[in-house]
């Protein structure tokens, strides 16, 4: 007979705490009570797509957190995590049989919203749902910071690095749509299996490397030969192109934290990013990590008063002291009780819990027999 697989209470508590932190980081950054539509195209927010109201074959639409609660309760929703620069669609022309309960006065369509197959519940280059009932392979999904699609780690065309939760990823498709990103990847990206770098000894194999004529124009003359007015701000991108290194242009690229601060922000590069719709790459507060940090801070501020303290407000001082005394005893004893199991790596059984509370009841009876607790 095989031994039954068990987990300790510590494992359960740690996993539960981690899931709660992830949820609060995503949801606390968005308003759960008011439709986000009046805010316009929100910089980043938690979004949902309603398969009940806008099924596949219709027009893609997204709704904010509050509308997912108030207007689409009980509906079949796709959780889209977060997306940038999006305005809530709930109740607009795309919803033929639903009116928004929170903010019904909406334009017929939000023309600047961007949609993908995610809004119909499929993800990655394989266009499969998540979770996928037909996929037996355990694999994490990672969001591209450019197209914001979610891709399976095994479909990225590269090895997923360690500490991936602290990094940003740009998929191969987006890298190829914006070739200048390959130049940055040589110098700024996280090294990986697909990142084979070699010194260029000649030729012009990289389309991002300027030709000789361009290189001559970029040579900075000694300051003694021209006045300060003639000196133009240097372009980091051109400097990197001139170093003469090349990278195999395949697979997704992972970027370390703060990599955005190292991108060139000269006028030419700002125009290039704007035309490509990538201006957000110069904004470090655009990152999901920055959004999650904001959400955690909001959650801490909005936790409000402890329920126990709220109940104590309605009691007299003697009753308050009795409850506080008992609460502190219970808290200390329960912590000590669980720590013994955690230290020994043991599983807490129902009998252990029953025994603990029986001991608490016996102690309570002894305290009652000894007399009530009063404050002098």
mmCIF file of C-alpha atoms in Angstrom, residues 325-340 356 359-361 363-364 366-367:
data_model
loop_
_atom_site.group_PDB
_atom_site.id
_atom_site.type_symbol
_atom_site.label_atom_id
_atom_site.label_comp_id
_atom_site.label_asym_id
_atom_site.label_seq_id
_atom_site.Cartn_x
_atom_site.Cartn_y
_atom_site.Cartn_z
ATOM 1 C CA UNK A 325 -7.093 38.926 28.031
ATOM 2 C CA UNK A 326 -8.687 35.788 26.552
ATOM 3 C CA UNK A 327 -7.786 36.738 22.997
ATOM 4 C CA UNK A 328 -4.123 37.275 23.829
ATOM 5 C CA UNK A 329 -3.980 33.950 25.684
ATOM 6 C CA UNK A 330 -5.552 32.126 22.751
ATOM 7 C CA UNK A 331 -3.289 33.830 20.224
ATOM 8 C CA UNK A 332 -0.108 32.997 22.158
ATOM 9 C CA UNK A 333 -1.106 29.401 22.872
ATOM 10 C CA UNK A 334 -2.224 28.712 19.296
ATOM 11 C CA UNK A 335 1.009 30.155 17.912
ATOM 12 C CA UNK A 336 3.110 28.025 20.282
ATOM 13 C CA UNK A 337 1.007 24.977 19.426
ATOM 14 C CA UNK A 338 1.474 25.359 15.663
ATOM 15 C CA UNK A 339 5.153 26.250 15.943
ATOM 16 C CA UNK A 340 5.872 22.870 17.538
ATOM 17 C CA UNK A 356 -6.023 21.806 21.623
ATOM 18 C CA UNK A 359 -7.493 22.094 26.661
ATOM 19 C CA UNK A 360 -8.702 25.634 26.011
ATOM 20 C CA UNK A 361 -12.167 24.760 27.294
ATOM 21 C CA UNK A 363 -8.618 26.304 31.112
ATOM 22 C CA UNK A 364 -11.636 28.521 30.525
ATOM 23 C CA UNK A 366 -10.817 26.903 35.636
ATOM 24 C CA UNK A 367 -10.700 30.670 35.082
#
